[in-house]
CSV table of C-alpha atoms (C1' of nucleotides) in Angstrom, one decimal:
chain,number,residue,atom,x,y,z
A,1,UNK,CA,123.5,30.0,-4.7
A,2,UNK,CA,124.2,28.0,-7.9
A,3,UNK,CA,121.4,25.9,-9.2
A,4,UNK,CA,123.7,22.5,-8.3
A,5,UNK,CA,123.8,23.9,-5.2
A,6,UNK,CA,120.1,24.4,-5.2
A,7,UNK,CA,119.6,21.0,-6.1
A,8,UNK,CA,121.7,19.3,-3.8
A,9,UNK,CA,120.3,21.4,-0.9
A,10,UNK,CA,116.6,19.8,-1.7
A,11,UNK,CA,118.5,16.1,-2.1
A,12,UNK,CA,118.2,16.2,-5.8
A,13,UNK,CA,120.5,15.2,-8.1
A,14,UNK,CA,122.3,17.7,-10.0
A,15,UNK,CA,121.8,15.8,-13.4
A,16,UNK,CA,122.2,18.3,-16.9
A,17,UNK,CA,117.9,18.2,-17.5
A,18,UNK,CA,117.4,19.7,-14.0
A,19,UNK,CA,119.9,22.7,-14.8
A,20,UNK,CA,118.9,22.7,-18.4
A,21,UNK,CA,115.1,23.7,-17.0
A,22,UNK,CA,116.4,25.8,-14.5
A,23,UNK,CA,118.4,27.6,-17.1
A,24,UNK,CA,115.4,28.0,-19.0
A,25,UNK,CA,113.2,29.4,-15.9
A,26,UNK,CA,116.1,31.5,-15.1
A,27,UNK,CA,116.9,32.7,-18.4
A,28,UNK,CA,112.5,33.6,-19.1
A,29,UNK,CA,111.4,34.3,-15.9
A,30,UNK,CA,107.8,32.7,-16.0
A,31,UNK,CA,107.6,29.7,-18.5
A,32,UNK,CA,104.5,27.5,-19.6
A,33,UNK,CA,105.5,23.5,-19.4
A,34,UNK,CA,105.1,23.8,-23.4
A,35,UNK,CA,108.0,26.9,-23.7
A,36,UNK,CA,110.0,24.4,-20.8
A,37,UNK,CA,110.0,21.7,-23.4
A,38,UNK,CA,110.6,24.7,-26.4
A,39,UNK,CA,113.2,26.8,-25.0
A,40,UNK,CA,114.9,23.9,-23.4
A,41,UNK,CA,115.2,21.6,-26.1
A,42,UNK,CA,116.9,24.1,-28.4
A,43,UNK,CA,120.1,23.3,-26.2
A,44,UNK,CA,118.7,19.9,-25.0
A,45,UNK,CA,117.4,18.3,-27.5
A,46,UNK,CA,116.9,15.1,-26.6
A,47,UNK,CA,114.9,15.7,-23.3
A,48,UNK,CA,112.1,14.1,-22.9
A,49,UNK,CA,108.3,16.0,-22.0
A,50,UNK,CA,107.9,13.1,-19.3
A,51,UNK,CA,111.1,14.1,-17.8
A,52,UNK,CA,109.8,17.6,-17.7
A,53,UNK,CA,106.5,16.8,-15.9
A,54,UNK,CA,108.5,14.5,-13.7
A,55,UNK,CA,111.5,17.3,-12.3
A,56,UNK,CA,108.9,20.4,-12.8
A,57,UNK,CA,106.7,18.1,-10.1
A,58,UNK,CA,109.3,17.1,-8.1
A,59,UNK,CA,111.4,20.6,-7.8
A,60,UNK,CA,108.3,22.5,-7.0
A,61,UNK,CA,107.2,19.6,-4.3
A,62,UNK,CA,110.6,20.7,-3.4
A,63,UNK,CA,110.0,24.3,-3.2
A,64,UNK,CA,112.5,24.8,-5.8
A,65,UNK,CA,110.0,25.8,-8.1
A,66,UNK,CA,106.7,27.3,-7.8
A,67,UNK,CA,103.5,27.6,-10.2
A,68,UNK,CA,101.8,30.9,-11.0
A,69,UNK,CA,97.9,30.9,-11.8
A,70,UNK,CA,96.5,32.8,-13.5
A,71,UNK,CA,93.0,33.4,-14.2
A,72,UNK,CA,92.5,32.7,-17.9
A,73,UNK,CA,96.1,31.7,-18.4
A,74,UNK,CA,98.1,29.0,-18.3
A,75,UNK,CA,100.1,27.8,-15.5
A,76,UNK,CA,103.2,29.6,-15.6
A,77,UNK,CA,106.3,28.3,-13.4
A,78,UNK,CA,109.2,30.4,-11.8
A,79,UNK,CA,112.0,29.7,-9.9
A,80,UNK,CA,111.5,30.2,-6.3
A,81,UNK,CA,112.3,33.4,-4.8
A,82,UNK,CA,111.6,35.8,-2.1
A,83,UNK,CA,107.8,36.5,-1.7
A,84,UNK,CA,106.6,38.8,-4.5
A,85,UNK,CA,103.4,39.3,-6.2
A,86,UNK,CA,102.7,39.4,-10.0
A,87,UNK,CA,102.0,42.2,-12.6
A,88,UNK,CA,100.3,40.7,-15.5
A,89,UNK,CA,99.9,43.1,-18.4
A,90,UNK,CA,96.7,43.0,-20.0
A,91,UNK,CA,98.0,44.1,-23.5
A,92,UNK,CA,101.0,42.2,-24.0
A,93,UNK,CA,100.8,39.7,-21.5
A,94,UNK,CA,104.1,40.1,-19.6
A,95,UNK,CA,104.7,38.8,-16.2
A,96,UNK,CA,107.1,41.0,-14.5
A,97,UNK,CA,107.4,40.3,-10.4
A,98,UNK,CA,106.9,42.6,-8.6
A,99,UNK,CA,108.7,43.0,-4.6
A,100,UNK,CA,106.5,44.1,-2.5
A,101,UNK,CA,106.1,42.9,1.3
A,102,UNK,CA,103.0,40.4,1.1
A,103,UNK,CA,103.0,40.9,5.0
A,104,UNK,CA,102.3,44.5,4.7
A,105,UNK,CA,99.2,43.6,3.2
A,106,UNK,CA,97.8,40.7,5.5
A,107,UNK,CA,98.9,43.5,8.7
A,108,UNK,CA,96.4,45.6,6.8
A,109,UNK,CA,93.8,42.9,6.3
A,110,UNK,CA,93.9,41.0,9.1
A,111,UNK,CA,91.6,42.9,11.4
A,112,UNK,CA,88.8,41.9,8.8
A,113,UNK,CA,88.5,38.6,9.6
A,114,UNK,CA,88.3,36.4,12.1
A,115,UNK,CA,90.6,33.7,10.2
A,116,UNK,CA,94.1,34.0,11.0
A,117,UNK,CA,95.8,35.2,7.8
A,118,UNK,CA,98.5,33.5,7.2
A,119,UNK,CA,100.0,34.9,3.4
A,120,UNK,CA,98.7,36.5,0.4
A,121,UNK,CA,99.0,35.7,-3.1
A,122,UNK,CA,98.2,39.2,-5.3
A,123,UNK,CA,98.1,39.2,-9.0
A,124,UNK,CA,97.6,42.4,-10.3
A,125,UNK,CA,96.3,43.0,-14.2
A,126,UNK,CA,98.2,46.1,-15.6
A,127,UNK,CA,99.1,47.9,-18.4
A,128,UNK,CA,102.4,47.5,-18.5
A,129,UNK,CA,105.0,50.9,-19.3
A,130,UNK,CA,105.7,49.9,-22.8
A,131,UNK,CA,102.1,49.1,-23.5
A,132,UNK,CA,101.2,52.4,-22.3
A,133,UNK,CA,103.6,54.5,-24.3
A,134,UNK,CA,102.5,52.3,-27.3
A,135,UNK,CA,105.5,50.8,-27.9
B,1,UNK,CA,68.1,38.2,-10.4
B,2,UNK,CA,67.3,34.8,-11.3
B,3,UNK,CA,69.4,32.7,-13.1
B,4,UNK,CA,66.9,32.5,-15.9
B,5,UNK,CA,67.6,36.5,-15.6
B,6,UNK,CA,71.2,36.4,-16.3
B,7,UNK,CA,71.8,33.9,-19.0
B,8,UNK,CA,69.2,35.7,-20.8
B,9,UNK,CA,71.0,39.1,-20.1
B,10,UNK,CA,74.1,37.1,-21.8
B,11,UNK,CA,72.4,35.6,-24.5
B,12,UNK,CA,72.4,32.1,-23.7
B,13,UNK,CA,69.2,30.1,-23.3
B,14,UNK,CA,67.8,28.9,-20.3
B,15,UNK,CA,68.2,25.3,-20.4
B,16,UNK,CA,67.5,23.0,-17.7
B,17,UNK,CA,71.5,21.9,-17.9
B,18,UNK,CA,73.0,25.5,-17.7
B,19,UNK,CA,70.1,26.1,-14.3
B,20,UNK,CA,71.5,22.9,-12.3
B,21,UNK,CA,75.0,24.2,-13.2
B,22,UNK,CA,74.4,27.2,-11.7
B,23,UNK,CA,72.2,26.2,-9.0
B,24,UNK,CA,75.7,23.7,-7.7
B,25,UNK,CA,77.7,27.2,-8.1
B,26,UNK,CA,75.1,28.8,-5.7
B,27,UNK,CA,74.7,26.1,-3.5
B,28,UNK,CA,78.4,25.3,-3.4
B,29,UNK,CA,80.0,28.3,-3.6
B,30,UNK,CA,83.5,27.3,-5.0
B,31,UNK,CA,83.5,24.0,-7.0
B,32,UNK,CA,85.7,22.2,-9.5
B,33,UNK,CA,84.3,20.7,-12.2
B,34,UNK,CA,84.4,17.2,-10.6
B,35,UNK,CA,82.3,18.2,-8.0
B,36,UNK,CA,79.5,20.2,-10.6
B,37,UNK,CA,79.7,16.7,-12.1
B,38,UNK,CA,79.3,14.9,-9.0
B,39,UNK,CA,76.7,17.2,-7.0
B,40,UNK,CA,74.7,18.6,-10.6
B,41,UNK,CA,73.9,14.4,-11.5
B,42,UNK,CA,72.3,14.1,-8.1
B,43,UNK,CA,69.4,16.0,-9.4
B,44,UNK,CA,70.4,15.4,-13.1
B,45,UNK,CA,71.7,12.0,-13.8
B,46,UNK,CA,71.8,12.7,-17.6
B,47,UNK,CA,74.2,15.8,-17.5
B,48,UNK,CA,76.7,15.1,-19.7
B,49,UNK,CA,80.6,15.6,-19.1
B,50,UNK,CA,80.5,17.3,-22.2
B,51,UNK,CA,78.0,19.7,-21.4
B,52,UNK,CA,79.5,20.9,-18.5
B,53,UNK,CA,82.8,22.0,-20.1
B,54,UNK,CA,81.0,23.8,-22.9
B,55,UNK,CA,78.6,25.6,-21.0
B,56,UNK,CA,81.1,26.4,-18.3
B,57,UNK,CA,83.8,27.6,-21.0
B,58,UNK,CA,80.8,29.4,-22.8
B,59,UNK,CA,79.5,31.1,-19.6
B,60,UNK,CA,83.5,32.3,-18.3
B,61,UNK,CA,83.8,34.0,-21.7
B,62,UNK,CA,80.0,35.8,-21.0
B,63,UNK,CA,81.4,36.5,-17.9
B,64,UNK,CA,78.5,34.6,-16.0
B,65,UNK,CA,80.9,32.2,-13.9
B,66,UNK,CA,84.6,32.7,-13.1
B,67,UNK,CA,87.6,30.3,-12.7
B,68,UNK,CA,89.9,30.4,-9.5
B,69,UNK,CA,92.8,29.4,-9.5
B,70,UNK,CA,94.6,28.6,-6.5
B,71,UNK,CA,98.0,27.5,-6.3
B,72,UNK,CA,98.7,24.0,-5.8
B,73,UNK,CA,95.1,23.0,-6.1
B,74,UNK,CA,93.2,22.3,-8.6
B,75,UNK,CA,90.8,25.3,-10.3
B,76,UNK,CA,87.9,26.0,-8.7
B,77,UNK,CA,84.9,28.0,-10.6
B,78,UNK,CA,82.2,30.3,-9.3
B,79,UNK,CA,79.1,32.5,-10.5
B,80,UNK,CA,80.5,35.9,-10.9
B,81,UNK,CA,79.6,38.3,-8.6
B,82,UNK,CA,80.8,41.4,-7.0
B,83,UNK,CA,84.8,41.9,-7.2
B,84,UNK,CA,86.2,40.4,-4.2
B,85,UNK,CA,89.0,38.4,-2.7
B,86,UNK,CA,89.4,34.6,-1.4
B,87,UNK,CA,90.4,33.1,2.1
B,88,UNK,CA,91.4,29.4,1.3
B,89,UNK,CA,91.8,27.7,4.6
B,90,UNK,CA,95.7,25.5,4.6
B,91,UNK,CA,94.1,23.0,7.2
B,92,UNK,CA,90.9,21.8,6.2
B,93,UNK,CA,90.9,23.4,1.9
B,94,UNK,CA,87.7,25.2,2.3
B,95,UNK,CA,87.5,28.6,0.1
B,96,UNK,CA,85.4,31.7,1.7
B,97,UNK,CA,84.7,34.7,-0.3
B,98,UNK,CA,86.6,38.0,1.2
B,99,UNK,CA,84.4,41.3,0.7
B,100,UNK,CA,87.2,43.8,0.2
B,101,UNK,CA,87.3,46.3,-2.2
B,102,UNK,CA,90.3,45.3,-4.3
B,103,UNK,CA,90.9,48.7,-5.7
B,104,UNK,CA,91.6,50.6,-2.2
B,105,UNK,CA,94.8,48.0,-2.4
B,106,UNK,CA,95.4,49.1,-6.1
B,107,UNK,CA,95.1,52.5,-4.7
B,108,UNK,CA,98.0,51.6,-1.9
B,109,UNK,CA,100.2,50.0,-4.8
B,110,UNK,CA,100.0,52.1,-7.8
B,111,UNK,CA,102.8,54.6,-6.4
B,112,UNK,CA,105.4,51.3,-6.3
B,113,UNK,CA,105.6,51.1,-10.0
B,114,UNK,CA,104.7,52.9,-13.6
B,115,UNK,CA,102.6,50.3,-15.0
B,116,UNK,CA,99.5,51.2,-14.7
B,117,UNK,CA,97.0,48.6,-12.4
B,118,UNK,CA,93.8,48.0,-13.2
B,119,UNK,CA,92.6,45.8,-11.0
B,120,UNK,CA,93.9,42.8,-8.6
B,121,UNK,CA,93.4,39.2,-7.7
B,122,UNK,CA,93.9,38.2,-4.4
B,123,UNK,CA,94.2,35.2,-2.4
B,124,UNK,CA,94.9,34.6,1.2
B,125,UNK,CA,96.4,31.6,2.9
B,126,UNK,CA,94.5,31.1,6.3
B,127,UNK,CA,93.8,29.7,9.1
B,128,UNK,CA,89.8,29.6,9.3
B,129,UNK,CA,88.1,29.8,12.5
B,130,UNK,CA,86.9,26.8,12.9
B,131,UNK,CA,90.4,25.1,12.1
B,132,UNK,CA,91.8,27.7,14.9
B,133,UNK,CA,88.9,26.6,17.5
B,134,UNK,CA,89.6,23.3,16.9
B,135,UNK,CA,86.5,21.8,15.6
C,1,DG,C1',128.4,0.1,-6.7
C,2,DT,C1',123.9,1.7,-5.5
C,3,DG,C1',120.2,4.4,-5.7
C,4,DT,C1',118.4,7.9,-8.4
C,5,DC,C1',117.2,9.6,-12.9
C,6,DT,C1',116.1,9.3,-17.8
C,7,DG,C1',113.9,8.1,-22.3
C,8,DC,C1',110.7,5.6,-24.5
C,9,DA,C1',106.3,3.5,-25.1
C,10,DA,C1',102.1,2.6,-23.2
C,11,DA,C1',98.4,3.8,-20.0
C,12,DT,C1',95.5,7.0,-18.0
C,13,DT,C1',93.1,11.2,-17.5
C,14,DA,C1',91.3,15.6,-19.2
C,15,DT,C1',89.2,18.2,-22.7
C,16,DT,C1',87.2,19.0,-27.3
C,17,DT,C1',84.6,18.0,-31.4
C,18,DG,C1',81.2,16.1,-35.0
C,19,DC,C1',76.9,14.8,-35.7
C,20,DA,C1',72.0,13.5,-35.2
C,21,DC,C1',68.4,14.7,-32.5
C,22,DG,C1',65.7,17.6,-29.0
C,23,DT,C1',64.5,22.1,-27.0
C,24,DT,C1',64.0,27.1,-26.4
C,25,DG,C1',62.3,31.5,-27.5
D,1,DC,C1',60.4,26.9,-37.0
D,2,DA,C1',65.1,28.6,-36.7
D,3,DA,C1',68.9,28.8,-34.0
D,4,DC,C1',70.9,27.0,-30.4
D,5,DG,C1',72.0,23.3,-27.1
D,6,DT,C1',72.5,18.4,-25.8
D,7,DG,C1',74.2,13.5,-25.5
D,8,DC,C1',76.9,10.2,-27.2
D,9,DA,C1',81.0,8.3,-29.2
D,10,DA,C1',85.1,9.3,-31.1
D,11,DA,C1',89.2,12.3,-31.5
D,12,DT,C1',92.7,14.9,-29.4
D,13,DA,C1',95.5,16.8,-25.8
D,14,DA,C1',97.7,16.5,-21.3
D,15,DT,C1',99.8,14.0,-17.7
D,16,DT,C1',101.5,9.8,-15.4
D,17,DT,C1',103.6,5.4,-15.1
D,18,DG,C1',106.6,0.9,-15.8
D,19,DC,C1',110.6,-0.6,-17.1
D,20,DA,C1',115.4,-1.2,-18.8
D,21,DG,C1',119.5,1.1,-19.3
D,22,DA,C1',122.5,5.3,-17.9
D,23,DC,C1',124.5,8.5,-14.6
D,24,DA,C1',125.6,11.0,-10.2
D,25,DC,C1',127.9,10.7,-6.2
DNA sequence: GTGTCTGCAAATTATTTGCACGTTG
DNA sequence: CAACGTGCAAATAATTTGCAGACAC
């Protein structure tokens, strides 16, 4: 699906800031609000931070979008995909997803609790491959 | 051990701010840092704002208290203890600590990818018991 | 054409810092 | 008593909002 045709499935307007950000979440992956407004602007220039705050709000309200905590990180924002969980690298602080079936998990879990589990959200710290062969 | 006992074992001084920090942590379990302002001035009207963000920054980085972060909510911080994972309720918001060992899951993973895991974060999106009795 | 969206400036909220004074070990 | 920690006020950073004009559909 294109990104207008995201948009317009959520009843957003397709306007060129919207796609410019998604552009920029497609094109990095996981983005801090700060590299939204860096990345962006170097084809966008004249878009403005509050419009950033304003469509990253509304697209992730939306599900369009979704933010990625991370303990002693910033918040980082994707685009929204299927369900995956996070590798962060320790060393070089790359966040690569990572496809695994969260469901698989909570199966394995759920016979721990009494709470009804529902869906996980796994981060795991790594070294990533290039750390690792010191590249 | 005391409280006295570990910000002495991390080199920070015992004062009568950094014990009513730590005793809402203990009480609380999971608080954000409105809510150390709001329950620690109950017993402490003088507590600073200012206070609490450095000595809750200064006892993250000795590894005294940890930061949650939950998606869509706002960050939560607890006194670090044993490794484990969180149950945060979708109905009613509240955030139990999950004893599992988070490294038998590493263990499961680390055949899905070549970076190498260290350790993981986990979060689970429930429905707690008492939301699911109805009370 | 109408309702939505944007940029700008201003308001609000969150966090950090400098400094003079107090406290801990 | 020396180093460290605190409160206060001020500085800075982060986020939200109101409004007038612009754009998408």
């Amino acid at each position: 699906m294109t990104h207008v045709e995201i948009l317009k499935k959520h009843n957003l307007k397709a306007t060129p800031q919207r796609l410019s950000i998604l552009n920029t979440l497609e094109m990095y992956g996981h983005v801090t609000l700060e590299e939204i407004e860096k990345y962006t602007k170097v084809n966008f220039p004249t878009l403005s931070l509050s419009t950033i705050y304003r469509n990253i709000n509304e697209m992730i309200k939306k599900n369009v979008v979704s933010e990625v905590k991370i303990t002693n990180s910033k918040d980082y924002f994707e685009i929204n995909k299927e369900k995956h969980a996070h590798l962060i690298c320790k060393e070089c602080g790359k966040i690569e997803d990572f496809k695994i079936d969260t469901q698989d998990i909570v199966k394995n879990i759920q016979s721990l609790t009494n709470d009804k589990i529902i869906d996980a959200t796994l981060n795991f710290e790594v070294i990533c491959k290039e750390c690792l062969s010191g590249k």
